[in-house]
mmCIF file with all atom_site columns, C-alpha atoms in Angstrom:
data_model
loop_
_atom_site.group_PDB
_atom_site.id
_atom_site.type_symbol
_atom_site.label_atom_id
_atom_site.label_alt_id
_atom_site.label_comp_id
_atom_site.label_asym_id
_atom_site.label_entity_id
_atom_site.label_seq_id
_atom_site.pdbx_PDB_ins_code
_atom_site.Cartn_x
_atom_site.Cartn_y
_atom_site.Cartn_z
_atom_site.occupancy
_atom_site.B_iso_or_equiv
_atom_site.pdbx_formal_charge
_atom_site.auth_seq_id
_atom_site.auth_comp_id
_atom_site.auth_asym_id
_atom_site.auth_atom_id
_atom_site.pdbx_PDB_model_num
ATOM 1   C CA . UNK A 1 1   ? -25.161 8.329  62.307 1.00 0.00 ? 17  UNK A CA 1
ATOM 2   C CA . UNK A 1 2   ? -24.157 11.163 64.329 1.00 0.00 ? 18  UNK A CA 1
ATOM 3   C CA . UNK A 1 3   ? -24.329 14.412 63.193 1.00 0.00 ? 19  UNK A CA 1
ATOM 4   C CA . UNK A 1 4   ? -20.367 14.990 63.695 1.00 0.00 ? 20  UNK A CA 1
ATOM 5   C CA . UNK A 1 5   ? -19.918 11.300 62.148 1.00 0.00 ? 21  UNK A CA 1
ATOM 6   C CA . UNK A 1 6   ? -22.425 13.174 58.878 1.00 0.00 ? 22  UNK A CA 1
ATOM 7   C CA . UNK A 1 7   ? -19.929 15.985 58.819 1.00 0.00 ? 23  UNK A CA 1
ATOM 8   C CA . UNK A 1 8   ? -16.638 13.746 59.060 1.00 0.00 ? 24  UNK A CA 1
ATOM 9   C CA . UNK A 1 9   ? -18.303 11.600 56.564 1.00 0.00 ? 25  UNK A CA 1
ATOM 10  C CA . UNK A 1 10  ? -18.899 14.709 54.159 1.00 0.00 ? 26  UNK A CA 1
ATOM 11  C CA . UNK A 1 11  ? -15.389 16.503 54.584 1.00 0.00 ? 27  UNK A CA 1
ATOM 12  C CA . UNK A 1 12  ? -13.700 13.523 53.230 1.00 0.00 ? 28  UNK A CA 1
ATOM 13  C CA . UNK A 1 13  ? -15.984 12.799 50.675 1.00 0.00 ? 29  UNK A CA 1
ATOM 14  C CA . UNK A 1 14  ? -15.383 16.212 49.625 1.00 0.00 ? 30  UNK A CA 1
ATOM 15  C CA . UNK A 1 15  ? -11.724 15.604 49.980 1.00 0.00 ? 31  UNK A CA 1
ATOM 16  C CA . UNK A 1 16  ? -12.082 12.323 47.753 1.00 0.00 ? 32  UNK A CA 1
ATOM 17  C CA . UNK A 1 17  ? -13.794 13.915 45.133 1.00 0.00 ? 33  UNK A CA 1
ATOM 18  C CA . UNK A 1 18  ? -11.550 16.824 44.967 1.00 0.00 ? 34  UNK A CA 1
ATOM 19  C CA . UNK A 1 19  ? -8.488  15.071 44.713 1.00 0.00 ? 35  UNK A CA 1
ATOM 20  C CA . UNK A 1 20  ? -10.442 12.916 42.120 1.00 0.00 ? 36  UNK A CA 1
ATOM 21  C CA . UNK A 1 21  ? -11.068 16.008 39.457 1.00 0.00 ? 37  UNK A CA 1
ATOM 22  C CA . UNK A 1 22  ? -7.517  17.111 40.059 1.00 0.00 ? 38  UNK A CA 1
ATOM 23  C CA . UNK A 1 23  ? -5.946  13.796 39.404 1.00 0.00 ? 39  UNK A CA 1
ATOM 24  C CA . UNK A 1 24  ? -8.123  13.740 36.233 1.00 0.00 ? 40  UNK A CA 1
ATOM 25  C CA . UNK A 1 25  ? -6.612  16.759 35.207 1.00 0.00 ? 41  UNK A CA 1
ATOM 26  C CA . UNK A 1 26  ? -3.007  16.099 35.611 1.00 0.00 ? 42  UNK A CA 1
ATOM 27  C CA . UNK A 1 27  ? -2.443  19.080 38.063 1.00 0.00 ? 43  UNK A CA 1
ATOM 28  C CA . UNK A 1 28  ? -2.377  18.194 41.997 1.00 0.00 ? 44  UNK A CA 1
ATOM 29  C CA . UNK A 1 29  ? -3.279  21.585 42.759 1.00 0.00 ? 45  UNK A CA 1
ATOM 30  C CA . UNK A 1 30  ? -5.602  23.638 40.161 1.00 0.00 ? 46  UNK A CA 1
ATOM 31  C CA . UNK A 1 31  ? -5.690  26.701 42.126 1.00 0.00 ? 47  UNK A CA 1
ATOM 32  C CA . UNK A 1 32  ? -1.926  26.728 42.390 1.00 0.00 ? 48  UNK A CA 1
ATOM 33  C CA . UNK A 1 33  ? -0.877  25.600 39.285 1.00 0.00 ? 49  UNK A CA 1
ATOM 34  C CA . UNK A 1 34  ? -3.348  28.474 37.334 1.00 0.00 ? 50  UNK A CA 1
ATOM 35  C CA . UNK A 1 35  ? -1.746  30.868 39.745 1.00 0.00 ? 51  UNK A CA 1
ATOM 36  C CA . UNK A 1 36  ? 1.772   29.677 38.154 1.00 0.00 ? 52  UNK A CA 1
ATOM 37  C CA . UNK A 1 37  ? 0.482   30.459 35.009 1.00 0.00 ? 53  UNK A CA 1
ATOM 38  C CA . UNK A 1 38  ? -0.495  34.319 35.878 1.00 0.00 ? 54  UNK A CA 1
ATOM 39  C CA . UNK A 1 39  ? 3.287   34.690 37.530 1.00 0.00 ? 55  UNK A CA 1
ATOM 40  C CA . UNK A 1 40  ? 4.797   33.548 34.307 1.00 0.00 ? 56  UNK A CA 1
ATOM 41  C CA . UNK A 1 41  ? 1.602   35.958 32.341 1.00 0.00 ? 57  UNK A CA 1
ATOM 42  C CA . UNK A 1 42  ? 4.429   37.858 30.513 1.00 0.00 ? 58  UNK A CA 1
ATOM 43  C CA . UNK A 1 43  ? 5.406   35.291 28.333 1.00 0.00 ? 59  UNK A CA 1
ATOM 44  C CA . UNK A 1 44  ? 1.963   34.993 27.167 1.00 0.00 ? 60  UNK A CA 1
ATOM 45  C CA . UNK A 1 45  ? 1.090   38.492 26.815 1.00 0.00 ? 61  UNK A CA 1
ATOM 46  C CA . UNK A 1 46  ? 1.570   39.682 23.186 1.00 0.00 ? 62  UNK A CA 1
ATOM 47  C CA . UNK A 1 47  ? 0.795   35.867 22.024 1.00 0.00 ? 63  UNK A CA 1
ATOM 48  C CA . UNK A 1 48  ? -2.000  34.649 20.508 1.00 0.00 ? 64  UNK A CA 1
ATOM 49  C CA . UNK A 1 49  ? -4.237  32.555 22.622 1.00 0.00 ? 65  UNK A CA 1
ATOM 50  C CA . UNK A 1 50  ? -2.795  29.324 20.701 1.00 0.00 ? 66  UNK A CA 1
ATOM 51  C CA . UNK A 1 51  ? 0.395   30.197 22.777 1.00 0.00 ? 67  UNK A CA 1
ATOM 52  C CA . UNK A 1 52  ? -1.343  29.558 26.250 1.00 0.00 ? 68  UNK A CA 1
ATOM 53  C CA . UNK A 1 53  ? -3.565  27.001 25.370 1.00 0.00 ? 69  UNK A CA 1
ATOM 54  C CA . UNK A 1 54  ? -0.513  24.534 23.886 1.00 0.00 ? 70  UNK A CA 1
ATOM 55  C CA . UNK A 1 55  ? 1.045   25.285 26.804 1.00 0.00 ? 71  UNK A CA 1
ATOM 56  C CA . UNK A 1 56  ? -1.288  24.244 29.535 1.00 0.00 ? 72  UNK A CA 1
ATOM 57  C CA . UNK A 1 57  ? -1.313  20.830 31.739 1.00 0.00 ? 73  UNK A CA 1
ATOM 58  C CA . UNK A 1 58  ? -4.787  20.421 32.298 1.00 0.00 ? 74  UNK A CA 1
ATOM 59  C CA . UNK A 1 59  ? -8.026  20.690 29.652 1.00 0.00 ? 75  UNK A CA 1
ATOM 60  C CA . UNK A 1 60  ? -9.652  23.062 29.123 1.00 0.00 ? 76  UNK A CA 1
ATOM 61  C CA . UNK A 1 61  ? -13.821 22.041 29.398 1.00 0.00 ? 77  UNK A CA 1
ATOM 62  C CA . UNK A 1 62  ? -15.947 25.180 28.894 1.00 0.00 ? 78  UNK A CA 1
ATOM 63  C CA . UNK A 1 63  ? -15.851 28.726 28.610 1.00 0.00 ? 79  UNK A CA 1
ATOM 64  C CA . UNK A 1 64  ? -17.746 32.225 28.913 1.00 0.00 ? 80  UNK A CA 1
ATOM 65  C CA . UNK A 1 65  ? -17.404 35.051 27.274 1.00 0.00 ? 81  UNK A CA 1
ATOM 66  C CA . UNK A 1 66  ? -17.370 38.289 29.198 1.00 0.00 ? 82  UNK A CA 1
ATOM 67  C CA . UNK A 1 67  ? -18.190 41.875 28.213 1.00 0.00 ? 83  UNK A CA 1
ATOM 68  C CA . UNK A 1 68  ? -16.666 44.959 29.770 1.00 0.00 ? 84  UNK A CA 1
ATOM 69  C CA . UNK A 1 69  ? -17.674 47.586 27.462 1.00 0.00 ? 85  UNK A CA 1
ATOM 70  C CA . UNK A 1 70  ? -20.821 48.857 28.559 1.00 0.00 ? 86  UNK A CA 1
ATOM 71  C CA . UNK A 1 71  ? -22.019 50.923 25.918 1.00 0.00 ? 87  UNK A CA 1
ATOM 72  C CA . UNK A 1 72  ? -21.229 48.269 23.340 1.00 0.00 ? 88  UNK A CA 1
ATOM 73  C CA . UNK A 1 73  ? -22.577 44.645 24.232 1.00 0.00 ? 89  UNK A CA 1
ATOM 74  C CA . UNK A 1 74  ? -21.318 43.575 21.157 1.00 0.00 ? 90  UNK A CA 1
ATOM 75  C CA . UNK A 1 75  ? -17.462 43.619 22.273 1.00 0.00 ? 91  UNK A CA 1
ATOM 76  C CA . UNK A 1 76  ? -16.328 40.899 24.086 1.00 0.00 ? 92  UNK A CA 1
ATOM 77  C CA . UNK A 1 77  ? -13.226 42.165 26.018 1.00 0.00 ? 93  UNK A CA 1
ATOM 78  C CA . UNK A 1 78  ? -12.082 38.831 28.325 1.00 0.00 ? 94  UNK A CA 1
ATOM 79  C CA . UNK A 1 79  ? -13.374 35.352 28.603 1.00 0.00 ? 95  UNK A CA 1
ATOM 80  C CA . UNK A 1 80  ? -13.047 32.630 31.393 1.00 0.00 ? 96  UNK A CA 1
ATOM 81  C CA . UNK A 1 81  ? -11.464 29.632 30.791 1.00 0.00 ? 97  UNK A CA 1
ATOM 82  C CA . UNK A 1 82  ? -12.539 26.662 32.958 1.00 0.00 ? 98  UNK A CA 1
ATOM 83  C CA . UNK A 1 83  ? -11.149 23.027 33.476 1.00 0.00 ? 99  UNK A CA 1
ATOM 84  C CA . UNK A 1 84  ? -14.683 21.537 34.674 1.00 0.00 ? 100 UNK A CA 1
ATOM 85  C CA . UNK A 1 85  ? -17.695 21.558 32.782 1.00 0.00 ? 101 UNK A CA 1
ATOM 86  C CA . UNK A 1 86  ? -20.972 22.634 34.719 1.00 0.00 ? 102 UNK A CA 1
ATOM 87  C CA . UNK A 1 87  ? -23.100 18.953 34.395 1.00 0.00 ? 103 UNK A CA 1
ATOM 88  C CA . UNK A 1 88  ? -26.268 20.799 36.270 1.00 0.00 ? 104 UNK A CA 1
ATOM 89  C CA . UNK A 1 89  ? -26.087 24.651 35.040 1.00 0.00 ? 105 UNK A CA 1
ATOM 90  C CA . UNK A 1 90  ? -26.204 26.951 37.270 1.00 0.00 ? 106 UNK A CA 1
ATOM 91  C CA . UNK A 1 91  ? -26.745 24.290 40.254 1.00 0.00 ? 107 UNK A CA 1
ATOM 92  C CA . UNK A 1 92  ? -22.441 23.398 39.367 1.00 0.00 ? 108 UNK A CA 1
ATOM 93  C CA . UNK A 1 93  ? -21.313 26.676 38.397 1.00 0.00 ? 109 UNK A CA 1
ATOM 94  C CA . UNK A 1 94  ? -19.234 27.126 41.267 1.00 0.00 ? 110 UNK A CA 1
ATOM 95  C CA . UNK A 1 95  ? -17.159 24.269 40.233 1.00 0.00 ? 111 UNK A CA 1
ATOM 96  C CA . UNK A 1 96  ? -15.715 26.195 37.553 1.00 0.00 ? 112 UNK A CA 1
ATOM 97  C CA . UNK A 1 97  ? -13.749 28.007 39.989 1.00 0.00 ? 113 UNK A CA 1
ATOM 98  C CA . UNK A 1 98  ? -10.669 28.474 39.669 1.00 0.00 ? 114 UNK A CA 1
ATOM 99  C CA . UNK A 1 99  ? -10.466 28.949 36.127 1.00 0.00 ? 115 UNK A CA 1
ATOM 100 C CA . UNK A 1 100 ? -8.652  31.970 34.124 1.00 0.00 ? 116 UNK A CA 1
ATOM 101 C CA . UNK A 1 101 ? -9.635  35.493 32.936 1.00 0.00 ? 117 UNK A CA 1
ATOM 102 C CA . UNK A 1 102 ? -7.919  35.945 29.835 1.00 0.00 ? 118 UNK A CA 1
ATOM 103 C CA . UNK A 1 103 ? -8.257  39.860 28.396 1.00 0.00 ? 119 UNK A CA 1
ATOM 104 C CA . UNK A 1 104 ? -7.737  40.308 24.878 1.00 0.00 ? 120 UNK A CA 1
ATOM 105 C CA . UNK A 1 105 ? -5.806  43.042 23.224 1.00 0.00 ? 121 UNK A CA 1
ATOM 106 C CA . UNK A 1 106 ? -8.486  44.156 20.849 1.00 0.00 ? 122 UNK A CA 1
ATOM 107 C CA . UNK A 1 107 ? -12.410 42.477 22.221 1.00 0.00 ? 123 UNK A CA 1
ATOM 108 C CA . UNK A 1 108 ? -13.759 39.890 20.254 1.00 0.00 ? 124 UNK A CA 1
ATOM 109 C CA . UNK A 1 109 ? -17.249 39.475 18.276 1.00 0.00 ? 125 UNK A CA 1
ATOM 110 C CA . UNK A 1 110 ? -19.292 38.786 21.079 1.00 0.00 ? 126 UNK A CA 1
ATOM 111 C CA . UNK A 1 111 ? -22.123 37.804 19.113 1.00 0.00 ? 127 UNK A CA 1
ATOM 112 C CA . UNK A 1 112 ? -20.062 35.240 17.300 1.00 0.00 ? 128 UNK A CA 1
ATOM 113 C CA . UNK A 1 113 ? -18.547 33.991 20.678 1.00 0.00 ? 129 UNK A CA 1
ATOM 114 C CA . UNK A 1 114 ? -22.155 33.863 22.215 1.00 0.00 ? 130 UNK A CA 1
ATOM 115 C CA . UNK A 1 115 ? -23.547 31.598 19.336 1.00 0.00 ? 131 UNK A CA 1
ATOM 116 C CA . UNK A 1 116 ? -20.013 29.463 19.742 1.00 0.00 ? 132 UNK A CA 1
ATOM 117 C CA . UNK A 1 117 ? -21.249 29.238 23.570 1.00 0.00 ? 133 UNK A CA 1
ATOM 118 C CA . UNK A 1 118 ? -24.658 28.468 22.932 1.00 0.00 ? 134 UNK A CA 1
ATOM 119 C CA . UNK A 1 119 ? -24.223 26.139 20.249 1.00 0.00 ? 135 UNK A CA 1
ATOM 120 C CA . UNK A 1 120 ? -21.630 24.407 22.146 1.00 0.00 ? 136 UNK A CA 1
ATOM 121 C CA . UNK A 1 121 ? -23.977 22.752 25.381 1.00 0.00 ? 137 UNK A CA 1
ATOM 122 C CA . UNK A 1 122 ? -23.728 26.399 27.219 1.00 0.00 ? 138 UNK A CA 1
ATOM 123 C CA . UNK A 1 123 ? -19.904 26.933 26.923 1.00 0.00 ? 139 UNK A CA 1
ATOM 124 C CA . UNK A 1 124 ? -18.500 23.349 26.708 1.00 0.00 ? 140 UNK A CA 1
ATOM 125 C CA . UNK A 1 125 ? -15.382 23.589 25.296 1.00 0.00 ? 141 UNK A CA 1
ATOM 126 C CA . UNK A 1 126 ? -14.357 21.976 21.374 1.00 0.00 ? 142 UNK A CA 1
ATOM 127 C CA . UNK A 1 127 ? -12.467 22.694 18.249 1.00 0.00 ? 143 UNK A CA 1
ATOM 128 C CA . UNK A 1 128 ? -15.076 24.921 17.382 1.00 0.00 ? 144 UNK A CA 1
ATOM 129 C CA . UNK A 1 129 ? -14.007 27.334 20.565 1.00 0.00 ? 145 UNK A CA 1
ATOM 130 C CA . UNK A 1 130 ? -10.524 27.037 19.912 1.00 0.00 ? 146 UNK A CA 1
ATOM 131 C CA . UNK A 1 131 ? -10.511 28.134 16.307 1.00 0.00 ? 147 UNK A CA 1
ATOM 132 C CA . UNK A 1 132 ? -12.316 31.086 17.449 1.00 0.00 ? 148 UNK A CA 1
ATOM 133 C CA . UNK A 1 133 ? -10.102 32.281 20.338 1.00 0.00 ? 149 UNK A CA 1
ATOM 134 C CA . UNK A 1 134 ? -7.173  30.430 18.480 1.00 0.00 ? 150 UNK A CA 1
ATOM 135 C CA . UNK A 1 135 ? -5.652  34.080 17.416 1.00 0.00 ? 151 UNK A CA 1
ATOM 136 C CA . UNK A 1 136 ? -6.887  36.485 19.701 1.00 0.00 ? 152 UNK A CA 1
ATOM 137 C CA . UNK A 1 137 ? -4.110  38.286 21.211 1.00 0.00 ? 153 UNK A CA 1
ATOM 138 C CA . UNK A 1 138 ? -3.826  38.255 25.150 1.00 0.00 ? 154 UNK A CA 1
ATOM 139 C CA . UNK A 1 139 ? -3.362  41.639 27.085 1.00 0.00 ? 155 UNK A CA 1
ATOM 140 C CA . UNK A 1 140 ? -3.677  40.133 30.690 1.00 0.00 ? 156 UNK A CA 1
ATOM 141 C CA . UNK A 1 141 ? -4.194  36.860 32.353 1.00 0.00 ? 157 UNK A CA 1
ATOM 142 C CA . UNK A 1 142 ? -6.009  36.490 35.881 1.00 0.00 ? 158 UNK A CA 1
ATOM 143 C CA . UNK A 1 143 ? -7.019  33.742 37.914 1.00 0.00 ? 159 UNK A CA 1
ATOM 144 C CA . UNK A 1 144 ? -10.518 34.030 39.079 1.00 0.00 ? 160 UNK A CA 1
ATOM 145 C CA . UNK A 1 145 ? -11.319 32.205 42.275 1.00 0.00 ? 161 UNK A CA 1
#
């Protein structure tokens, strides 16, 4: 094989695939559709999380907790919300991209959210992380490419 027959071959594999983890989902377009969701952010912010997450068209499959605070690592003040789970760790972390930011009115337990995360396969999504970030209150929503 050629090496422009190689790269033809791997653009539309990647194509495939892509359209593959979309159609899974529901949602043609992931990047687009999130961004819908961050143009229509004011009738989430004020809600609890519950609000958002009943109101999305594609699953949710893991999650991170972020910190922002610096001098207190204990306050978790946004997480990431992402529609692929990582199957490699860091080797597939880039597939989580898109996935949201959502900020929280008042930050979380972060040490409760990291033990949710770690006992949860690093971040896969369950009931377990839902209950938690169930009634957290949302300040912002982003889309993080």
């Amino acid at each position: 094989m050629t090496y422009n027959m190689k790269k033809i071959f791997l653009i539309l594999l990647i194509t495939v695939l892509t359209k593959n983890i979309n159609a899974q989902s529901g949602v043609p377009d992931t990047l687009a559709y999130l961004n819908t969701i961050v143009a229509d952010k004011a009738n989430y912010i004020g809600q609890p999380f519950s609000v958002l997450f009943n109101s999305l068209q594609i699953q949710t499959k893991y999650f991170h907790p972020i910190r922002a605070v610096v001098y207190n690592k204990n306050k978790e003040t946004s997480t990431s919300f992402a529609f692929y789970y990582p199957q490699d760790g860091l080797d597939d972390m880039y597939l989580t991209y898109p996935c949201l930011n959502v900020y929280w009115q008042t930050p979380l337990d972060a040490t409760q959210s990291d033990s949710i995360w770690e006992n949860n396969n690093g971040g896969g999504w369950n009931t377990t992380a839902y209950n938690f970030y169930k009634n957290a209150i949302i300040s912002d929503i982003k889309v993080r490419e």
